[in-house]
Amino acid sequence: MRSLHPQLVAEGAPPAFASVLVGIDSSPEALEATRQAAILAQGPVSLVASYDLTEALVGGVPNPAVPAFLDEPPLVEAATRSLTEAQAAAGMVETTTDIGRGRPWDVLLAEIEREHHTLVAVGSHGTGRLRGIVMGSTATELIHKAPCSVLVARSAGEQFPSRIVVGIDGSDESLVAYRVADELAQRFNARLVPLVASLDGDIDTDAVRRLVPRRVRKVLDAPVEALVKASADADLIIVGSRGLQGIKALGSVSERVAHEAGSSVLIVRSR
């Protein structure tokens, strides 16, 4: 088991919600992602829409807003309408908007690098994990490649976040995730459940309890299955990320939970 370092709680990293980016399309899921991002944000929220003529030509999810002749101005107009709707979903939170040309994940990744965002949020369109890996989905690509924290948003009540579960696995990364979860619980007076799941007892639960000043729930189950089950009674699951990218990230706990949970999932990464 890797060691847990208490200094991570004190020193931490730039706040996960200091600079928030949301990927916008014409779907209700994007509006929900905007709403949740605006709630969590501790500063202005950047809304970025994109259009891709190549993607429209070769396949992907059919978009009725794309005319048959693939003229560019109508695509820009559709993106502009989506941004206007997203601004309304953000409520009173200050927003900036932009439109990029290219695949949505490429546009968002470039924006993250340019503006040093600490969180990127996208809506979950229900694309299965395998289909997302094979065909490419915005959530899947960001989970694998984004250098910052990632929020995969699913439908939640008005009081979001009110019920938070954070996965603790004995790693430094999970302690950083706990720090973020604890901050959210205090900000929103939310219920927080630190969850330790293991089938073979390889996690030192006593060590975790000494470092986590809340009651820890221990579950005899595989981590992914335990967190997915817990999502049925939560509106936000929080997990750490060990920085795996590309092919190495396939099958990681954070990637699988993000695709399989019934609630929103926040993958915490320190830039």
mmCIF file of C-alpha atoms in Angstrom:
data_model
loop_
_atom_site.group_PDB
_atom_site.id
_atom_site.type_symbol
_atom_site.label_atom_id
_atom_site.label_comp_id
_atom_site.label_asym_id
_atom_site.label_seq_id
_atom_site.Cartn_x
_atom_site.Cartn_y
_atom_site.Cartn_z
ATOM 1 C CA MET A 1 0.000 0.000 0.000
ATOM 2 C CA ARG A 2 1.272 3.479 -0.771
ATOM 3 C CA SER A 3 1.688 5.893 2.111
ATOM 4 C CA LEU A 4 -0.766 8.627 2.948
ATOM 5 C CA HIS A 5 0.869 12.008 3.523
ATOM 6 C CA PRO A 6 -0.976 14.399 5.886
ATOM 7 C CA GLN A 7 0.813 17.403 4.372
ATOM 8 C CA LEU A 8 -1.278 16.984 1.234
ATOM 9 C CA VAL A 9 -4.271 18.199 3.199
ATOM 10 C CA ALA A 10 -2.460 21.330 4.336
ATOM 11 C CA GLU A 11 -0.563 22.169 1.171
ATOM 12 C CA GLY A 12 -2.919 20.758 -1.431
ATOM 13 C CA ALA A 13 -2.987 22.095 -4.956
ATOM 14 C CA PRO A 14 -4.784 24.989 -6.668
ATOM 15 C CA PRO A 15 -8.482 24.744 -5.717
ATOM 16 C CA ALA A 16 -10.246 22.295 -8.016
ATOM 17 C CA PHE A 17 -13.015 24.821 -8.658
ATOM 18 C CA ALA A 18 -10.940 27.972 -9.162
ATOM 19 C CA SER A 19 -11.087 27.923 -12.970
ATOM 20 C CA VAL A 20 -13.941 25.911 -14.477
ATOM 21 C CA LEU A 21 -14.517 25.000 -18.115
ATOM 22 C CA VAL A 22 -17.714 23.414 -19.466
ATOM 23 C CA GLY A 23 -18.084 21.661 -22.807
ATOM 24 C CA ILE A 24 -21.321 22.764 -24.456
ATOM 25 C CA ASP A 25 -23.450 21.120 -27.124
ATOM 26 C CA SER A 26 -27.177 21.178 -27.871
ATOM 27 C CA SER A 27 -28.090 18.478 -25.342
ATOM 28 C CA PRO A 28 -29.925 18.724 -21.998
ATOM 29 C CA GLU A 29 -26.924 16.939 -20.463
ATOM 30 C CA ALA A 30 -24.694 19.903 -21.324
ATOM 31 C CA LEU A 31 -27.122 22.250 -19.554
ATOM 32 C CA GLU A 32 -27.027 20.033 -16.464
ATOM 33 C CA ALA A 33 -23.226 20.023 -16.579
ATOM 34 C CA THR A 34 -23.320 23.818 -16.744
ATOM 35 C CA ARG A 35 -25.686 24.052 -13.782
ATOM 36 C CA GLN A 36 -23.547 21.774 -11.632
ATOM 37 C CA ALA A 37 -20.303 23.460 -12.669
ATOM 38 C CA ALA A 38 -21.774 26.871 -11.808
ATOM 39 C CA ILE A 39 -22.745 25.583 -8.348
ATOM 40 C CA LEU A 40 -19.272 24.199 -7.661
ATOM 41 C CA ALA A 41 -17.275 27.041 -9.239
ATOM 42 C CA GLN A 42 -15.352 29.521 -7.115
ATOM 43 C CA GLY A 43 -14.883 31.975 -9.966
ATOM 44 C CA PRO A 44 -16.114 32.658 -13.506
ATOM 45 C CA VAL A 45 -17.168 29.704 -15.647
ATOM 46 C CA SER A 46 -15.936 29.347 -19.225
ATOM 47 C CA LEU A 47 -18.440 27.837 -21.672
ATOM 48 C CA VAL A 48 -16.999 26.453 -24.897
ATOM 49 C CA ALA A 49 -18.967 24.973 -27.802
ATOM 50 C CA SER A 50 -17.470 23.421 -30.914
ATOM 51 C CA TYR A 51 -18.362 22.210 -34.358
ATOM 52 C CA ASP A 52 -16.562 19.763 -36.601
ATOM 53 C CA LEU A 53 -17.325 19.407 -40.294
ATOM 54 C CA THR A 54 -15.170 16.305 -40.578
ATOM 55 C CA GLU A 55 -16.968 14.567 -37.714
ATOM 56 C CA ALA A 56 -20.329 15.359 -39.283
ATOM 57 C CA LEU A 57 -19.186 13.832 -42.556
ATOM 58 C CA VAL A 58 -17.679 10.592 -41.276
ATOM 59 C CA GLY A 59 -20.200 9.668 -38.594
ATOM 60 C CA GLY A 60 -20.725 10.049 -34.870
ATOM 61 C CA VAL A 61 -23.937 10.947 -33.088
ATOM 62 C CA PRO A 62 -26.473 12.334 -35.593
ATOM 63 C CA ASN A 63 -27.170 16.015 -35.056
ATOM 64 C CA PRO A 64 -30.422 17.280 -36.596
ATOM 65 C CA ALA A 65 -29.076 20.836 -36.360
ATOM 66 C CA VAL A 66 -26.440 20.019 -38.994
ATOM 67 C CA PRO A 67 -27.806 20.759 -42.473
ATOM 68 C CA ALA A 68 -27.223 18.238 -45.221
ATOM 69 C CA PHE A 69 -24.882 20.522 -47.133
ATOM 70 C CA LEU A 70 -22.738 21.151 -44.046
ATOM 71 C CA ASP A 71 -22.542 24.887 -44.491
ATOM 72 C CA GLU A 72 -20.381 26.421 -41.747
ATOM 73 C CA PRO A 73 -22.483 29.478 -40.723
ATOM 74 C CA PRO A 74 -25.474 27.380 -39.569
ATOM 75 C CA LEU A 75 -23.152 25.297 -37.405
ATOM 76 C CA VAL A 76 -21.786 28.430 -35.769
ATOM 77 C CA GLU A 77 -25.347 29.694 -35.250
ATOM 78 C CA ALA A 78 -26.336 26.403 -33.613
ATOM 79 C CA ALA A 79 -23.309 26.587 -31.315
ATOM 80 C CA THR A 80 -24.186 30.172 -30.422
ATOM 81 C CA ARG A 81 -27.737 29.158 -29.479
ATOM 82 C CA SER A 82 -26.391 26.374 -27.286
ATOM 83 C CA LEU A 83 -24.089 28.808 -25.505
ATOM 84 C CA THR A 84 -26.975 31.209 -24.873
ATOM 85 C CA GLU A 85 -29.004 28.404 -23.290
ATOM 86 C CA ALA A 86 -26.009 27.360 -21.201
ATOM 87 C CA GLN A 87 -25.524 30.908 -19.912
ATOM 88 C CA ALA A 88 -29.122 30.828 -18.681
ATOM 89 C CA ALA A 89 -28.471 27.468 -16.972
ATOM 90 C CA ALA A 90 -25.494 29.008 -15.147
ATOM 91 C CA GLY A 91 -27.828 31.423 -13.374
ATOM 92 C CA MET A 92 -26.127 34.372 -11.706
ATOM 93 C CA VAL A 93 -22.600 33.011 -12.102
ATOM 94 C CA GLU A 94 -20.346 35.066 -14.376
ATOM 95 C CA THR A 95 -19.617 33.242 -17.630
ATOM 96 C CA THR A 96 -17.463 33.662 -20.704
ATOM 97 C CA THR A 97 -18.221 31.961 -24.016
ATOM 98 C CA ASP A 98 -16.252 30.781 -27.014
ATOM 99 C CA ILE A 99 -16.699 28.592 -30.093
ATOM 100 C CA GLY A 100 -13.979 26.348 -31.463
ATOM 101 C CA ARG A 101 -13.698 24.332 -34.632
ATOM 102 C CA GLY A 102 -12.703 20.691 -34.296
ATOM 103 C CA ARG A 103 -13.606 17.622 -32.327
ATOM 104 C CA PRO A 104 -15.081 18.707 -28.991
ATOM 105 C CA TRP A 105 -12.463 17.010 -26.841
ATOM 106 C CA ASP A 106 -9.623 18.503 -28.875
ATOM 107 C CA VAL A 107 -11.132 21.968 -28.511
ATOM 108 C CA LEU A 108 -11.576 21.508 -24.751
ATOM 109 C CA LEU A 109 -8.095 20.080 -24.199
ATOM 110 C CA ALA A 110 -6.559 23.006 -26.064
ATOM 111 C CA GLU A 111 -8.614 25.419 -23.971
ATOM 112 C CA ILE A 112 -7.491 23.730 -20.747
ATOM 113 C CA GLU A 113 -3.846 24.104 -21.707
ATOM 114 C CA ARG A 114 -4.260 27.686 -22.850
ATOM 115 C CA GLU A 115 -6.170 28.945 -19.800
ATOM 116 C CA HIS A 116 -4.859 26.490 -17.166
ATOM 117 C CA HIS A 117 -8.319 25.425 -16.047
ATOM 118 C CA THR A 118 -8.509 23.340 -12.882
ATOM 119 C CA LEU A 119 -11.810 21.609 -13.728
ATOM 120 C CA VAL A 120 -13.544 20.608 -16.947
ATOM 121 C CA ALA A 121 -17.204 19.532 -16.869
ATOM 122 C CA VAL A 122 -19.214 17.654 -19.481
ATOM 123 C CA GLY A 123 -22.601 15.985 -19.495
ATOM 124 C CA SER A 124 -22.941 12.226 -19.654
ATOM 125 C CA HIS A 125 -24.752 11.186 -22.837
ATOM 126 C CA GLY A 126 -25.087 7.566 -21.777
ATOM 127 C CA THR A 127 -22.462 6.336 -24.226
ATOM 128 C CA GLY A 128 -21.261 2.959 -22.997
ATOM 129 C CA ARG A 129 -17.673 2.662 -21.859
ATOM 130 C CA LEU A 130 -16.660 0.290 -24.665
ATOM 131 C CA ARG A 131 -18.361 2.396 -27.328
ATOM 132 C CA GLY A 132 -16.718 5.496 -25.915
ATOM 133 C CA ILE A 133 -13.298 3.870 -26.084
ATOM 134 C CA VAL A 134 -13.755 2.567 -29.618
ATOM 135 C CA MET A 135 -15.585 5.485 -31.251
ATOM 136 C CA GLY A 136 -14.519 8.299 -28.995
ATOM 137 C CA SER A 137 -16.716 10.337 -26.691
ATOM 138 C CA THR A 138 -15.948 13.674 -25.109
ATOM 139 C CA ALA A 139 -16.189 12.317 -21.553
ATOM 140 C CA THR A 140 -13.968 9.325 -22.341
ATOM 141 C CA GLU A 141 -11.316 11.425 -24.045
ATOM 142 C CA LEU A 142 -11.210 13.949 -21.207
ATOM 143 C CA ILE A 143 -11.022 11.233 -18.552
ATOM 144 C CA HIS A 144 -7.987 9.819 -20.356
ATOM 145 C CA LYS A 145 -6.235 13.025 -21.397
ATOM 146 C CA ALA A 146 -7.246 16.071 -19.341
ATOM 147 C CA PRO A 147 -4.495 17.321 -17.006
ATOM 148 C CA CYS A 148 -7.069 18.782 -14.606
ATOM 149 C CA SER A 149 -10.013 17.458 -12.614
ATOM 150 C CA VAL A 150 -12.992 16.160 -14.632
ATOM 151 C CA LEU A 151 -16.695 16.305 -13.754
ATOM 152 C CA VAL A 152 -18.971 13.913 -15.643
ATOM 153 C CA ALA A 153 -22.400 15.306 -14.833
ATOM 154 C CA ARG A 154 -25.632 13.349 -14.581
ATOM 155 C CA SER A 155 -29.080 14.486 -13.564
ATOM 156 C CA ALA A 156 -29.257 15.677 -9.948
ATOM 157 C CA GLY A 157 -31.713 17.497 -7.717
ATOM 158 C CA GLU A 158 -31.825 21.200 -6.968
ATOM 159 C CA GLN A 159 -29.841 20.737 -3.754
ATOM 160 C CA PHE A 160 -26.785 19.311 -5.550
ATOM 161 C CA PRO A 161 -24.423 18.390 -4.004
ATOM 162 C CA SER A 162 -26.194 17.086 -0.916
ATOM 163 C CA ARG A 163 -24.966 13.470 -0.731
ATOM 164 C CA ILE A 164 -21.267 12.874 -1.488
ATOM 165 C CA VAL A 165 -19.304 9.622 -1.482
ATOM 166 C CA VAL A 166 -15.508 9.696 -1.799
ATOM 167 C CA GLY A 167 -13.436 6.613 -2.539
ATOM 168 C CA ILE A 168 -10.410 6.068 -0.286
ATOM 169 C CA ASP A 169 -7.923 3.394 -1.374
ATOM 170 C CA GLY A 170 -4.816 4.105 0.656
ATOM 171 C CA SER A 171 -3.134 6.292 -1.983
ATOM 172 C CA ASP A 172 -1.997 9.890 -1.767
ATOM 173 C CA GLU A 173 -4.337 10.684 -4.670
ATOM 174 C CA SER A 174 -7.351 9.441 -2.734
ATOM 175 C CA LEU A 175 -6.422 11.669 0.204
ATOM 176 C CA VAL A 176 -6.404 14.675 -2.135
ATOM 177 C CA ALA A 177 -9.843 13.561 -3.363
ATOM 178 C CA TYR A 178 -10.980 13.371 0.264
ATOM 179 C CA ARG A 179 -9.737 16.908 0.889
ATOM 180 C CA VAL A 180 -11.824 18.174 -2.027
ATOM 181 C CA ALA A 181 -14.846 16.154 -0.872
ATOM 182 C CA ASP A 182 -14.525 17.495 2.664
ATOM 183 C CA GLU A 183 -14.353 21.078 1.398
ATOM 184 C CA LEU A 184 -17.511 20.540 -0.652
ATOM 185 C CA ALA A 185 -19.322 18.949 2.271
ATOM 186 C CA GLN A 186 -18.520 21.971 4.412
ATOM 187 C CA ARG A 187 -19.420 24.481 1.690
ATOM 188 C CA PHE A 188 -22.805 22.925 0.980
ATOM 189 C CA ASN A 189 -23.594 21.278 4.329
ATOM 190 C CA ALA A 190 -23.686 17.985 2.460
ATOM 191 C CA ARG A 191 -23.550 14.472 3.837
ATOM 192 C CA LEU A 192 -20.129 12.952 3.178
ATOM 193 C CA VAL A 193 -19.314 9.237 3.255
ATOM 194 C CA PRO A 194 -15.638 8.202 2.901
ATOM 195 C CA LEU A 195 -15.753 4.708 1.426
ATOM 196 C CA VAL A 196 -13.016 2.078 1.636
ATOM 197 C CA ALA A 197 -13.671 -0.959 -0.576
ATOM 198 C CA SER A 198 -11.449 -4.005 -0.824
ATOM 199 C CA LEU A 199 -11.798 -7.710 -1.507
ATOM 200 C CA ASP A 200 -8.378 -8.836 -0.265
ATOM 201 C CA GLY A 201 -7.701 -6.565 2.697
ATOM 202 C CA ASP A 202 -4.790 -4.751 1.044
ATOM 203 C CA ILE A 203 -5.916 -1.376 2.401
ATOM 204 C CA ASP A 204 -4.842 -0.422 5.924
ATOM 205 C CA THR A 205 -8.218 0.792 7.160
ATOM 206 C CA ASP A 206 -6.847 1.821 10.555
ATOM 207 C CA ALA A 207 -4.263 4.077 8.875
ATOM 208 C CA VAL A 208 -6.992 5.631 6.749
ATOM 209 C CA ARG A 209 -9.152 6.278 9.795
ATOM 210 C CA ARG A 210 -6.270 8.026 11.562
ATOM 211 C CA LEU A 211 -5.929 10.440 8.653
ATOM 212 C CA VAL A 212 -9.592 10.942 7.738
ATOM 213 C CA PRO A 213 -11.427 12.771 10.552
ATOM 214 C CA ARG A 214 -14.806 11.321 9.603
ATOM 215 C CA ARG A 215 -16.448 7.964 10.043
ATOM 216 C CA VAL A 216 -15.184 5.677 7.282
ATOM 217 C CA ARG A 217 -17.433 3.051 5.719
ATOM 218 C CA LYS A 218 -15.614 -0.199 4.979
ATOM 219 C CA VAL A 219 -17.087 -2.454 2.283
ATOM 220 C CA LEU A 220 -16.016 -5.969 1.314
ATOM 221 C CA ASP A 221 -16.300 -5.467 -2.434
ATOM 222 C CA ALA A 222 -14.287 -4.446 -5.478
ATOM 223 C CA PRO A 223 -13.774 -0.654 -5.543
ATOM 224 C CA VAL A 224 -15.619 -0.031 -8.815
ATOM 225 C CA GLU A 225 -18.619 -2.137 -7.864
ATOM 226 C CA ALA A 226 -18.781 -0.586 -4.383
ATOM 227 C CA LEU A 227 -18.684 2.992 -5.703
ATOM 228 C CA VAL A 228 -21.231 2.291 -8.435
ATOM 229 C CA LYS A 229 -23.595 0.789 -5.847
ATOM 230 C CA ALA A 230 -23.035 3.787 -3.567
ATOM 231 C CA SER A 231 -23.977 6.145 -6.419
ATOM 232 C CA ALA A 232 -27.592 4.965 -6.107
ATOM 233 C CA ASP A 233 -27.830 6.938 -2.854
ATOM 234 C CA ALA A 234 -25.552 9.848 -3.771
ATOM 235 C CA ASP A 235 -25.586 12.751 -6.179
ATOM 236 C CA LEU A 236 -21.796 13.019 -6.419
ATOM 237 C CA ILE A 237 -19.068 10.369 -6.357
ATOM 238 C CA ILE A 238 -15.508 11.667 -5.927
ATOM 239 C CA VAL A 239 -12.417 9.642 -6.774
ATOM 240 C CA GLY A 240 -8.735 10.410 -7.104
ATOM 241 C CA SER A 241 -6.666 9.860 -10.217
ATOM 242 C CA ARG A 242 -3.179 8.386 -10.384
ATOM 243 C CA GLY A 243 -2.398 10.297 -13.543
ATOM 244 C CA LEU A 244 -2.752 7.376 -15.932
ATOM 245 C CA GLN A 245 -3.413 8.504 -19.482
ATOM 246 C CA GLY A 246 -4.094 6.940 -22.843
ATOM 247 C CA ILE A 247 -4.097 3.151 -22.976
ATOM 248 C CA LYS A 248 -2.834 2.934 -19.383
ATOM 249 C CA ALA A 249 -6.049 4.532 -18.143
ATOM 250 C CA LEU A 250 -8.287 1.838 -19.639
ATOM 251 C CA GLY A 251 -9.838 -0.145 -16.844
ATOM 252 C CA SER A 252 -8.762 2.284 -14.103
ATOM 253 C CA VAL A 253 -11.143 2.698 -11.179
ATOM 254 C CA SER A 254 -11.803 6.362 -11.943
ATOM 255 C CA GLU A 255 -12.502 5.708 -15.631
ATOM 256 C CA ARG A 256 -14.875 2.812 -14.956
ATOM 257 C CA VAL A 257 -16.724 4.615 -12.166
ATOM 258 C CA ALA A 258 -17.173 7.703 -14.357
ATOM 259 C CA HIS A 259 -18.883 5.579 -17.005
ATOM 260 C CA GLU A 260 -20.889 3.244 -14.785
ATOM 261 C CA ALA A 261 -22.096 5.340 -11.829
ATOM 262 C CA GLY A 262 -25.688 6.509 -11.663
ATOM 263 C CA SER A 263 -24.698 9.902 -10.255
ATOM 264 C CA SER A 264 -22.303 12.640 -11.245
ATOM 265 C CA VAL A 265 -18.634 11.702 -10.865
ATOM 266 C CA LEU A 266 -15.751 14.032 -10.057
ATOM 267 C CA ILE A 267 -12.262 12.763 -10.846
ATOM 268 C CA VAL A 268 -9.800 14.863 -8.865
ATOM 269 C CA ARG A 269 -6.425 15.625 -10.422
ATOM 270 C CA SER A 270 -3.812 18.089 -9.217
ATOM 271 C CA ARG A 271 -2.386 20.075 -12.112
#
